[in-house]
XYZ file of C-alpha atoms in Angstrom:
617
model
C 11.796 -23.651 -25.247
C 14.205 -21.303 -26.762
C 13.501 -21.664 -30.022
C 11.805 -18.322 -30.202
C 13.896 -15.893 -28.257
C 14.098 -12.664 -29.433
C 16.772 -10.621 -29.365
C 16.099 -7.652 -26.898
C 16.301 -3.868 -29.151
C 17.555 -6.325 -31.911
C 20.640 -7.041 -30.474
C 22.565 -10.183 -31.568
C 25.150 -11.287 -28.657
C 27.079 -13.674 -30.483
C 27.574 -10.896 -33.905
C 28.805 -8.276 -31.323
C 30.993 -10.202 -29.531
C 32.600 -11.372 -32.755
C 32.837 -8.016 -33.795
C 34.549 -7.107 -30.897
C 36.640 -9.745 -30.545
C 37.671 -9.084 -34.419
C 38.504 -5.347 -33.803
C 40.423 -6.053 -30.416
C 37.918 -3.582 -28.469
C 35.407 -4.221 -25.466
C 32.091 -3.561 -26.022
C 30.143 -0.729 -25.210
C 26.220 -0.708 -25.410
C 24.773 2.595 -27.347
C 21.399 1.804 -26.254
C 22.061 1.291 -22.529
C 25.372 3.815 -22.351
C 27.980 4.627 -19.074
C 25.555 7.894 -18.464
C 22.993 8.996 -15.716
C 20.178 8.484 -18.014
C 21.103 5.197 -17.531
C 20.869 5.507 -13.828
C 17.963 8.113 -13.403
C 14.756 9.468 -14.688
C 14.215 11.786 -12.009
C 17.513 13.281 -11.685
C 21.086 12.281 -9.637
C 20.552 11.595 -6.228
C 23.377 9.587 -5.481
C 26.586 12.005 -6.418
C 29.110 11.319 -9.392
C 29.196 8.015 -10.163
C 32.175 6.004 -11.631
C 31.554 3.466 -14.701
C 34.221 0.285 -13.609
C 33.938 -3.226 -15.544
C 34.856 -5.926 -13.029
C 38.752 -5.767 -13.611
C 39.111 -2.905 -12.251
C 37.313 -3.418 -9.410
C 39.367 -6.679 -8.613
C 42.200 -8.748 -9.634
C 40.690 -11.775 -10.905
C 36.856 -11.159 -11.886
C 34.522 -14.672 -11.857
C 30.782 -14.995 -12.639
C 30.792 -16.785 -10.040
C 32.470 -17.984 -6.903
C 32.099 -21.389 -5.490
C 28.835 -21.500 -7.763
C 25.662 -19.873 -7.537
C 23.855 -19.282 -4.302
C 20.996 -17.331 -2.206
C 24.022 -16.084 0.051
C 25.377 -14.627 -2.699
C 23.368 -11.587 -2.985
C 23.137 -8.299 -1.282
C 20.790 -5.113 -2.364
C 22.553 -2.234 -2.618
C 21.538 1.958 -2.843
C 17.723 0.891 -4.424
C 14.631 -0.317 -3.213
C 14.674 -3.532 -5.435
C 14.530 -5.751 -2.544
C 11.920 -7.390 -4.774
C 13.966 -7.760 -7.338
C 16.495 -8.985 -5.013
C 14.260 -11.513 -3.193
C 13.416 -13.139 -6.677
C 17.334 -13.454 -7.324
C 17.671 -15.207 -4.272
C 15.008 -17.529 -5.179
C 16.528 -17.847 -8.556
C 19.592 -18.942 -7.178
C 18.376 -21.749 -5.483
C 16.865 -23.503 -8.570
C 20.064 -24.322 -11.263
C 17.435 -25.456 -13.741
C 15.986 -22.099 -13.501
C 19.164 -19.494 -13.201
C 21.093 -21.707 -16.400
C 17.779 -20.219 -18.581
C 17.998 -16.501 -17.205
C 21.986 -16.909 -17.781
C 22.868 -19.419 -20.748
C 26.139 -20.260 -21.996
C 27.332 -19.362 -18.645
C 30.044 -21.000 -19.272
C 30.869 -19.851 -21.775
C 30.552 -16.508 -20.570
C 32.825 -16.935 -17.584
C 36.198 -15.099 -17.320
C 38.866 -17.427 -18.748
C 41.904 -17.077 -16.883
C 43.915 -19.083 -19.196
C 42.340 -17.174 -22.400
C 42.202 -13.883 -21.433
C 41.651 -12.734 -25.417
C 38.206 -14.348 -25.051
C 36.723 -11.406 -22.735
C 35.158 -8.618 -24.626
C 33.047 -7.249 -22.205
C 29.713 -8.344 -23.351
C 27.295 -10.443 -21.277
C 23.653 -11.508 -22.372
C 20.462 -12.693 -20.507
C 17.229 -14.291 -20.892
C 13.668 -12.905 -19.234
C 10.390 -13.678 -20.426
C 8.608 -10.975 -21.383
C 4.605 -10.566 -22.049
C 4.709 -13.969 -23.326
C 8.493 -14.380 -24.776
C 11.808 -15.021 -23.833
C 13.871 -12.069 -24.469
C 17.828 -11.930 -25.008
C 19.147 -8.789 -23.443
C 23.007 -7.617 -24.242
C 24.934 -5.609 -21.977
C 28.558 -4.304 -21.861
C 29.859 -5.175 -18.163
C 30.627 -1.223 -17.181
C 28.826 -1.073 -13.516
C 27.980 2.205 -11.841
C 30.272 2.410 -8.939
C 31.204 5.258 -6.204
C 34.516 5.234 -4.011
C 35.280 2.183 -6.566
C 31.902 -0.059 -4.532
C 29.244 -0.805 -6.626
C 26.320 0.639 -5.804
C 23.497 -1.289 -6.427
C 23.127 -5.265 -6.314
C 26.495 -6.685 -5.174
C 27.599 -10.368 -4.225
C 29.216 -11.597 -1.386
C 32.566 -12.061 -2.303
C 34.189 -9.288 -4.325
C 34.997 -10.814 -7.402
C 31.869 -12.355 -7.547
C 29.684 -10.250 -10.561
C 26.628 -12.381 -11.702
C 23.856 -10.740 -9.453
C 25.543 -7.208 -10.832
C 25.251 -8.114 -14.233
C 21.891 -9.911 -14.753
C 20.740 -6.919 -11.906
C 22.209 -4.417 -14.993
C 19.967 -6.291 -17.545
C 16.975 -5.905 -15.971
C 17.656 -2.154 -15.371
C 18.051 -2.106 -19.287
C 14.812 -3.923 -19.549
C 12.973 -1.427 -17.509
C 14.890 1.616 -18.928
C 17.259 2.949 -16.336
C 17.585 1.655 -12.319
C 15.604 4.374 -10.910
C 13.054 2.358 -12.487
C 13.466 -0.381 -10.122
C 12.872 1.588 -6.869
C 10.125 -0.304 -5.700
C 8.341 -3.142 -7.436
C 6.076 -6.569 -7.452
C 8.051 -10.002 -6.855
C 5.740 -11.493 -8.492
C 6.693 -9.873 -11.259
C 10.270 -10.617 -11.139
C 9.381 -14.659 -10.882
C 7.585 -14.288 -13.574
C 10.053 -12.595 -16.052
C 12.826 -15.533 -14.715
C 10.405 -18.310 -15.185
C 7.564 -17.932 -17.278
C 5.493 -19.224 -14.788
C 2.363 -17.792 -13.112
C 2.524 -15.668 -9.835
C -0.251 -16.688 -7.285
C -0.687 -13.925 -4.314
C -1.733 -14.988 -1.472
C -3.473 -13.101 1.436
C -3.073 -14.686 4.509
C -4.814 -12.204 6.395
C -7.855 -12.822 4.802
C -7.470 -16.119 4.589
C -7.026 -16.382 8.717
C -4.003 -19.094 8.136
C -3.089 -18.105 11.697
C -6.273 -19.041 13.196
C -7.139 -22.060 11.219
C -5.165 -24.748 11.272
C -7.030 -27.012 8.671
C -6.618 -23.954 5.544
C -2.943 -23.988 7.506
C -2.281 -27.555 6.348
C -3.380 -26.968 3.247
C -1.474 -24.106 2.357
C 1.771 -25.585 3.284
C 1.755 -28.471 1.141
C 0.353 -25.878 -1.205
C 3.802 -24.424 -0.851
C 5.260 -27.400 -0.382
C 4.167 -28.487 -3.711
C 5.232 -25.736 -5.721
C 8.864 -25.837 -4.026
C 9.220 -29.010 -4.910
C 8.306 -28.411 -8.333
C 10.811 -25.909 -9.779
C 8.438 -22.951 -8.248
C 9.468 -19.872 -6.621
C 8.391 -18.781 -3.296
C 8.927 -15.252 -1.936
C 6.630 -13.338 0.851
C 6.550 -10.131 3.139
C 4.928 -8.324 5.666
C 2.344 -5.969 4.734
C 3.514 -1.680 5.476
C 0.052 -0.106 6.581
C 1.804 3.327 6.435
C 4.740 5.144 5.114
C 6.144 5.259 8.257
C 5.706 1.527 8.777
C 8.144 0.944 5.663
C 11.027 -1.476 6.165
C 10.352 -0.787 10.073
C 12.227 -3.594 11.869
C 9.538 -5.319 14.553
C 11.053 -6.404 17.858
C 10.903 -10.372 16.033
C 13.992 -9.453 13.801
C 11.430 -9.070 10.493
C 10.989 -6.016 8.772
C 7.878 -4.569 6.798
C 7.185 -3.765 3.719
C 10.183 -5.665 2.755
C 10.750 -9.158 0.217
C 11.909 -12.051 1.383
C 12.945 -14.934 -0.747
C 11.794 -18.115 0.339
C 14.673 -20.764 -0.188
C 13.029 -23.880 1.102
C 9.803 -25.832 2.437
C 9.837 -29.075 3.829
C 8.705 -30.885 6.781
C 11.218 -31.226 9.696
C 11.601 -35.080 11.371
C 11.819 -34.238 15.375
C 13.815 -37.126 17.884
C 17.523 -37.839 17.250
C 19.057 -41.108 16.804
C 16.830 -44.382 15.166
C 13.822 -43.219 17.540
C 13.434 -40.261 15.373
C 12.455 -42.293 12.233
C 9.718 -44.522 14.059
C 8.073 -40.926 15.394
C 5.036 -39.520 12.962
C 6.208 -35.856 14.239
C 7.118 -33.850 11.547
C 7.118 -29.842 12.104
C 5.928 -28.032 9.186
C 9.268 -25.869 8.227
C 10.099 -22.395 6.040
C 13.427 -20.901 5.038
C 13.353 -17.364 4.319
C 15.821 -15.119 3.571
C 16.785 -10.970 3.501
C 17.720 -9.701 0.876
C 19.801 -7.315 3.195
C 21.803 -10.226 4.163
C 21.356 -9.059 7.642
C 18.569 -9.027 10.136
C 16.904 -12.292 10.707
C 14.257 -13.587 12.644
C 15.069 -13.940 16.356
C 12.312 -16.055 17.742
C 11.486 -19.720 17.766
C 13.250 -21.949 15.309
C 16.064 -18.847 14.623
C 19.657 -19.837 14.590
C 20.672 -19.817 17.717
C 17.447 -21.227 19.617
C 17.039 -23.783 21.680
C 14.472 -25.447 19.922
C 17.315 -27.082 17.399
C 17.650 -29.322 20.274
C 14.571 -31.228 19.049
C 16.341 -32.074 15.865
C 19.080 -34.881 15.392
C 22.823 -33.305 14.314
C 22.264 -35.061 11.004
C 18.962 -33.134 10.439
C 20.283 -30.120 10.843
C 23.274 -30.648 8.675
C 20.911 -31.638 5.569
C 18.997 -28.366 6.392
C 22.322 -26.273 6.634
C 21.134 -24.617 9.923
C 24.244 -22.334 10.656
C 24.636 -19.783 13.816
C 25.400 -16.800 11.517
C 23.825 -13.413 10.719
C 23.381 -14.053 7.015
C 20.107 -13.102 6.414
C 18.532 -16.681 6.276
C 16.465 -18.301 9.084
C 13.891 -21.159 9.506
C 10.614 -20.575 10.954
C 7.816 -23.124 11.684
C 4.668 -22.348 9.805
C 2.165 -21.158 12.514
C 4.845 -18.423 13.459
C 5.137 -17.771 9.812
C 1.473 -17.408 8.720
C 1.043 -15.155 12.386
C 3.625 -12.494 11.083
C 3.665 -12.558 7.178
C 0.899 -10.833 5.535
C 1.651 -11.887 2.103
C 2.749 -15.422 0.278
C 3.602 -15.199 -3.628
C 3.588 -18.663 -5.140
C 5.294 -18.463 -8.782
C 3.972 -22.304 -10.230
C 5.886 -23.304 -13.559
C 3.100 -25.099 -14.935
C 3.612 -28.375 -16.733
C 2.803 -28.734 -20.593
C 4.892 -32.076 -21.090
C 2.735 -35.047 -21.876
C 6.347 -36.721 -21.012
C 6.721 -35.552 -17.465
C 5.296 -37.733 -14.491
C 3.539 -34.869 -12.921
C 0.478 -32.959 -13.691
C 0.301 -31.213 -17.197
C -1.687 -28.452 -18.045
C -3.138 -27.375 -21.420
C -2.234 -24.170 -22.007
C -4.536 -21.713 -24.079
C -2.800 -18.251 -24.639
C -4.308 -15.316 -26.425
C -3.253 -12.044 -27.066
C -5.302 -9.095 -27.126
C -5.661 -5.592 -26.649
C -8.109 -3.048 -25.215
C -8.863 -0.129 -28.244
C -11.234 2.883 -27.764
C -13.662 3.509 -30.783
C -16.501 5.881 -31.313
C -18.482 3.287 -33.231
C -20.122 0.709 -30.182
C -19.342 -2.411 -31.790
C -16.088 -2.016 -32.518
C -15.059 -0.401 -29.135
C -12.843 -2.645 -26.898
C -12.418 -0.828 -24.270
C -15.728 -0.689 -22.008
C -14.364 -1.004 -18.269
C -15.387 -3.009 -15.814
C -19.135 -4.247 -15.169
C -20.087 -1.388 -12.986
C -20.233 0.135 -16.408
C -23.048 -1.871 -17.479
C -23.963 0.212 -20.923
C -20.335 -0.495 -22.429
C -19.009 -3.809 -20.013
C -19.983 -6.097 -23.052
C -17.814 -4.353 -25.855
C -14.612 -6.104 -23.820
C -13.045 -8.213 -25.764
C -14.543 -11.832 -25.307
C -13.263 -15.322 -24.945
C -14.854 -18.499 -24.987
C -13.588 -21.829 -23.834
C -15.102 -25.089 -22.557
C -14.513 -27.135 -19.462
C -14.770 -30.621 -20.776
C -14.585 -32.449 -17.597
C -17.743 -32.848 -14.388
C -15.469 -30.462 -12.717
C -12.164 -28.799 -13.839
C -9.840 -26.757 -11.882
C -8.655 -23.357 -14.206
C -6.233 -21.543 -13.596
C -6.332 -17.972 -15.357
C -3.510 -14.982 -15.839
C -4.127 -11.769 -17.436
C -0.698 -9.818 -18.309
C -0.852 -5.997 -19.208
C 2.067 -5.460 -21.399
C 4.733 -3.506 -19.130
C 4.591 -0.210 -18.443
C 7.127 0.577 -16.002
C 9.503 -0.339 -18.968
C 8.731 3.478 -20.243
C 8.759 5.664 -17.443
C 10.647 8.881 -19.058
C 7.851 8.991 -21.385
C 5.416 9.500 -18.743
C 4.076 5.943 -18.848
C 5.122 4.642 -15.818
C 1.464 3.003 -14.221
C 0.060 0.411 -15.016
C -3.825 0.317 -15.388
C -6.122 -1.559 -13.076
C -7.469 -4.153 -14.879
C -9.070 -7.814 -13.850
C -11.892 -10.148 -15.502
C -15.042 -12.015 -14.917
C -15.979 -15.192 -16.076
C -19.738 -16.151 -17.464
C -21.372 -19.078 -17.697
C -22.601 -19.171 -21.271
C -24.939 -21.355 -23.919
C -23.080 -24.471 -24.875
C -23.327 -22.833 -28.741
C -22.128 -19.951 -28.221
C -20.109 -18.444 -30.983
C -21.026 -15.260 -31.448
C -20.286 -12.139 -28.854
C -22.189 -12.191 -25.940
C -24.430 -8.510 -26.086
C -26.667 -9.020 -22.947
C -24.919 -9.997 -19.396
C -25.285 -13.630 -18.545
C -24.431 -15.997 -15.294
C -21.135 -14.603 -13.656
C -19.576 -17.404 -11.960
C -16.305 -16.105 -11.383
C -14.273 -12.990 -11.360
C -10.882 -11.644 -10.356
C -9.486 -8.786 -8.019
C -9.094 -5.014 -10.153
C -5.505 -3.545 -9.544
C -3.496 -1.529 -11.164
C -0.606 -4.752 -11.303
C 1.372 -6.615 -14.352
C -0.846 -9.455 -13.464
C -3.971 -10.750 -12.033
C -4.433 -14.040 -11.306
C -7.331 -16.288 -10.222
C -7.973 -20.503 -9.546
C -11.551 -21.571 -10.056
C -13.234 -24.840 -9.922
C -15.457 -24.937 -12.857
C -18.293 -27.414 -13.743
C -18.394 -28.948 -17.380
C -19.591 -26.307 -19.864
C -18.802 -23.422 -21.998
C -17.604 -20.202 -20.332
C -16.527 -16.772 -21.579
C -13.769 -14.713 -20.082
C -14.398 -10.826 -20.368
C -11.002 -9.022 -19.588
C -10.928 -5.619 -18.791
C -9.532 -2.113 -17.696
C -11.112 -0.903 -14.243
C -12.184 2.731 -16.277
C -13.581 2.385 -19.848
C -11.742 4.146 -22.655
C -8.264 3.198 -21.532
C -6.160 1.420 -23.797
C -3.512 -1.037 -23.665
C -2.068 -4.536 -24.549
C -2.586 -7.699 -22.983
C -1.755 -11.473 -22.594
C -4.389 -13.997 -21.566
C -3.159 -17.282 -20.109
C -5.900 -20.292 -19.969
C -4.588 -23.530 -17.871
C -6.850 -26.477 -18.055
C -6.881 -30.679 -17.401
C -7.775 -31.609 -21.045
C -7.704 -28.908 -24.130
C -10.356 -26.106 -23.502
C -9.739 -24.733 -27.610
C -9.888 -20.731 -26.089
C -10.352 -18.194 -28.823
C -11.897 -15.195 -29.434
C -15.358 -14.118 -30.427
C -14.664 -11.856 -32.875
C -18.067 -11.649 -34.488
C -21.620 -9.686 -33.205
C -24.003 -11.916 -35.414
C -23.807 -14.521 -38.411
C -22.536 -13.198 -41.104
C -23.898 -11.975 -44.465
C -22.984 -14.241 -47.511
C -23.845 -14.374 -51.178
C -26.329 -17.320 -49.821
C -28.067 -15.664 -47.671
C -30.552 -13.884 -50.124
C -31.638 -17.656 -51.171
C -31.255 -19.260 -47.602
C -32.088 -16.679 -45.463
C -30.973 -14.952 -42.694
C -31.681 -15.067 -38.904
C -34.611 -13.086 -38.058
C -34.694 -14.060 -34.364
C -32.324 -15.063 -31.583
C -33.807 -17.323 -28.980
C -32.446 -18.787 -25.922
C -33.318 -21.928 -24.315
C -32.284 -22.718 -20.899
C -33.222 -26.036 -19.272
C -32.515 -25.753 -15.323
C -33.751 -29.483 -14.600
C -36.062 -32.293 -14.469
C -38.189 -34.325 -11.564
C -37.910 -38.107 -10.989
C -41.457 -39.288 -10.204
C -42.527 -41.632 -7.717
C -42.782 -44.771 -7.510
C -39.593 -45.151 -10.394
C -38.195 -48.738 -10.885
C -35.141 -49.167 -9.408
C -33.624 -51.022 -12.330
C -35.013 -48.121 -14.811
C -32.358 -46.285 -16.239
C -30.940 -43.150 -14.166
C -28.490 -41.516 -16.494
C -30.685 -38.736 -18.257
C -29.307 -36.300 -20.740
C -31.413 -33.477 -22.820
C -31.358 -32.534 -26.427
C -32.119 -29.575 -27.211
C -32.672 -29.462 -31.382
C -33.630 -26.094 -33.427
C -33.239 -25.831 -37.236
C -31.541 -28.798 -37.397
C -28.894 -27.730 -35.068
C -28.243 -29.481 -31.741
C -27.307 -28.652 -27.977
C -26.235 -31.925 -26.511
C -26.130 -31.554 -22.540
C -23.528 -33.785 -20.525
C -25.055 -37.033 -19.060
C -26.041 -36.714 -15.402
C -25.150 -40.253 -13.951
C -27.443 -42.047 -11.404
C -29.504 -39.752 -10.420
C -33.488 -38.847 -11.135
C -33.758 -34.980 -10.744
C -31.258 -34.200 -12.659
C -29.717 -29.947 -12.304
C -29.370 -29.657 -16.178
C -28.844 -26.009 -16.408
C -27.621 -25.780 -19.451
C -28.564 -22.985 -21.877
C -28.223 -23.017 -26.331
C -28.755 -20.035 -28.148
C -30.544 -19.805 -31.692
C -30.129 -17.774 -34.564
C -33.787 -18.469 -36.108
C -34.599 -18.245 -39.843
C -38.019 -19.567 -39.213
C -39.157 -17.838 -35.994
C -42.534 -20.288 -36.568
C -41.442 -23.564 -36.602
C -40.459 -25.506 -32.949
C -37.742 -25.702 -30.750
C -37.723 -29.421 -29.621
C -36.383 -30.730 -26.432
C -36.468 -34.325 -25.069
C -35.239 -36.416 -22.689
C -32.592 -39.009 -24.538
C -31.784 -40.817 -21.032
C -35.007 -42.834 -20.644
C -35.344 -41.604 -17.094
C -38.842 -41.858 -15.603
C -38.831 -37.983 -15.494
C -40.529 -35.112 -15.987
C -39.181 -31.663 -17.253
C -38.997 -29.308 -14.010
C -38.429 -25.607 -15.280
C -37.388 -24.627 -18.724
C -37.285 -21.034 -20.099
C -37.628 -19.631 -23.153
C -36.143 -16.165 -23.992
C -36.041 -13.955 -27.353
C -36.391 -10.079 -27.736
C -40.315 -10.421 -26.830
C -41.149 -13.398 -24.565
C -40.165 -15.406 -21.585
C -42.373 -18.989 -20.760
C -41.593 -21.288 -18.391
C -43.044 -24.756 -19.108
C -43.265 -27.806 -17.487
C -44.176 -32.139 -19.249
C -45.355 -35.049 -17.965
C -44.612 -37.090 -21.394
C -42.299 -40.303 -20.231
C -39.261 -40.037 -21.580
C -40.836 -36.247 -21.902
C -40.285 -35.003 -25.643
C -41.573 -31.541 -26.230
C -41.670 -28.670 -28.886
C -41.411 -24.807 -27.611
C -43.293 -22.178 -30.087
């Protein structure tokens, strides 16, 4: 998986710490130095702050303490709690946190070897599609000798400081961290996909079937390596990180650290009752304030669970910032659910695995119509189509896709000015089964996602077997920027790029030809007719044949009036001679509606001919 890191601002942690370690001096990184610039892009707001590396902040410095844990963080002087919240979560998965910090071992301090430490640490995040290696020297902004950002719990305790001080680098300074997306975060720790959730509009509250289902939703995903994190929606400024009278606060990231359902009863009864209470673990980022009503630390409702049960949850009477709630209380207070899914491409592992498609593009402004990529949304219907376009095929009946578009970051640049990301989305048509060429007139939209101005936007569709294009694109025409496409299918769905308007010119062509007409044929169905044998066959299928080149629609099993509605698109050399289409299933059937479309005419047709066979003009 790490065959391909790159080495963040070309930075190669194992030359400099040799380096170092050769010259007998700690390391100091030039491009991410012990200044304010490095703190701030709008100026100091915080006073004069003291550069410390962890020995002098503490007598015996560790990575970590007693391991790696959720408890282990604390936000400090920034509104990162997003960032925060996804540490948390990171913590929980050791699979996950040995990626984001390798070697770590290697990297501890080495009491025993203390000419080892040359105060150089390195990272991993994925990054628009890579995993990045980011060095940093271990100076950490600090006033009246605290640090002031992301701290752990115990004092010599410096991993959430350190991979926090990465990140920062990442972005460009920590200002740059004031405020942010989780979903994000999970991403750049996991090279998953983020999945928001609104469970306001979803009513999860009020119905407790799309309830069930979104818990072992969750469920799944926890126990899969995914990270969880959620919050409470702030309406208003005012409503920001406003504490409720529940214990929760708005407008504020929580991690979640576990999902599982909770066995009721104590002793052997328990395990012969079906009652099991649909359970979440959440925790602040604060480390303080938790929830304070059913299910919270202290309440009486632990009662219902055995002393062993609550031991392999690790319920503890303390205000650490992590509490259980059941999930009717937590779907009637959260507003927001981000499921980060690490999604499966191992034909060796014994859980799903996707096929992954993953194309990079970018949206370009040109004068010249067909070669302008940058044509906004499709309530800008004259320029929509000059999007880029991507074609891929769902191979199965029915196929559940999952999609991610990725703008390349730019929050990562805010002292140039750069700092917002655009709104973009896409929409997903429904296209002929031939298509290879850009599409240049709108077709069947079947699908399309949200438009916001975040790193990524995300959608799940069920799609029925056939070929679809994906059109992504900025909310405005004429902006430009980079972007990463992500296409998750059940078998391979061979996503690429249509790249060209028409066929192209060859020597040949002169001799052969060249298309002088583009036709469309679209076949919706076909109409059992009465009085059909009940042994005749029932498994119809259409051919659709023009200039010796085929469209081959799936077969439609048992059934007599059959929805074909599939379309194939000809570039004609020989506008005169026939289309043919005919029936290759031996149904007793007749076609039902077929259509016929070119720059001057549009037929629809109907046959009686059994098995129907018939030539369009």
């Amino acid at each position: 998986m790490f065959s391909s890191v790159k080495a963040f601002e070309g930075q190669q942690y194992s030359v400099l710490k040799k380096q170092c370690m050769q010259s007998g001096t700690l390391f100091e990184d030039p491009f991410f130095p012990a200044v304010d610039d490095s703190l701030f892009y709008q100026g100091n707001r915080i006073g004069h702050v003291h550069w410390k590396r962890p020995g002098e902040l503490c007598d015996d410095p560790h990575l970590f303490v007693d391991g790696i844990s959720a408890h282990d963080l604390h936000q400090g002087q920034l509104g990162n709690c997003w960032f925060v919240a996804a540490c948390s979560s990171l913590a929980s998965r050791e699979s996950l946190w040995q990626k984001v910090i390798p070697d770590w071992k290697e990297q501890e301090w080495d009491t025993e070897k203390t000419d080892s430490y040359a105060g150089i640490f390195h990272f991993r995040f994925w990054r628009f599609g890579d995993w990045v290696d980011v060095v940093i020297d271990d100076r950490l902004p600090t006033v009246d000798n605290q640090l002031v950002y992301c701290h752990s719990h115990d004092s010599n305790e410096f991993w959430s400081a350190l991979v926090e001080k990465a990140y920062a680098k990442v972005y460009g300074c920590y200002e740059a961290l004031d405020g942010g997306n989780t979903a994000d975060a999970l991403v750049d720790f996991t090279g998953g996909i983020s999945e928001p959730v609104d469970l306001l509009e979803g009513m999860y509250a009020q119905d407790e079937a799309a309830r069930n289902q979104m818990f072992e939703r969750a469920l799944k995903v926890h126990n899969r390596d995914g990270l969880i994190s959620c919050s409470i929606r702030a309406t208003t400024v005012e409503d920001m990180e406003a504490r409720l009278e529940c214990g929760l606060v708005k407008g504020h990231a929580y991690a979640v650290t576990d999902v599982r359902k909770v066995r009721l009863g104590h002793g052997l009864l328990s395990f012969f009752k079906s009652e099991k209470l649909q359970m979440i673990r959440m925790r602040n980022p604060w480390g303080e304030k938790e929830w304070s009503g059913p299910w919270s630390d202290s309440s009486e409702e632990w009662n219902k669970v055995s002393k062993s049960e609550r031991e392999k949850l690790g319920v503890t009477v303390q205000d650490d910032g992590e509490f259980w709630m059941n999930f009717e209380d937590f779907c009637h207070y959260f507003t927001d659910l981000i499921l980060c899914r690490l999604i499966n491409t191992s034909y060796l592992s014994i859980h799903k695995t996707w096929e992954e498609e993953v194309m990079r593009g970018s949206w370009v402004c040109r004068d010249d119509p067909l070669r302008n990529r940058s044509g906004g949304c499709i309530n800008h219907k004259a320029t929509f189509l000059q999007n880029p376009q991507y074609v891929f095929d769902v191979r199965k009946v029915e196929d559940e896709v999952l999609i991610c578009l990725q703008q390349k970051e730019k929050r990562a640049t805010p002292k140039e000015g750069r700092g917002e990301n655009l709104a973009i989305g896409f929409d997903i048509h429904r296209v002929e089964l031939n298509r290879k060429y850009r599409m240049h007139t709108a077709q069947q939209k079947v699908a399309g996602s949200i438009y916001i101005n975040s790193r990524c936007v995300f959608l799940r569709k069920e799609l029925k077997e056939g070929r679809y294009v994906i059109i992504p694109t900025t909310f405005e025409p004429g902006q430009q920027g980079e972007f990463l496409l992500r296409v998750f299918t059940d078998v391979p769905s061979d996503c690429k790029e249509l790249t060209l308007d028409e066929p192209p010119q060859t020597c040949w062509t002169g001799m052969c030809g060249y298309p002088q007409l583009v036709t469309q044929v679209h076949v919706l169905s076909a109409e059992g007719l009465q009085g059909q044998d009940s042994n005749g066959a029932s498994d119809p299928y259409v051919i659709i044949t023009c200039e010796a080149e085929k469209v081959r629609s799936p077969v439609h099993k048992d059934t007599r009036c059959p929805n074909f509605d599939i379309k194939g698109v000809f570039y004609r050399k020989k506008p005169k001679e026939g289309i043919h289409i005919e029936d290759k299933g031996y149904s007793r059937t007749r076609l039902g509606t077929c259509e016929l479309t070119d720059q001057s005419m549009k037929s629809k047709l109907t046959s009686s001919v059994l098995p129907w066979s018939m030539v369009l003009t």
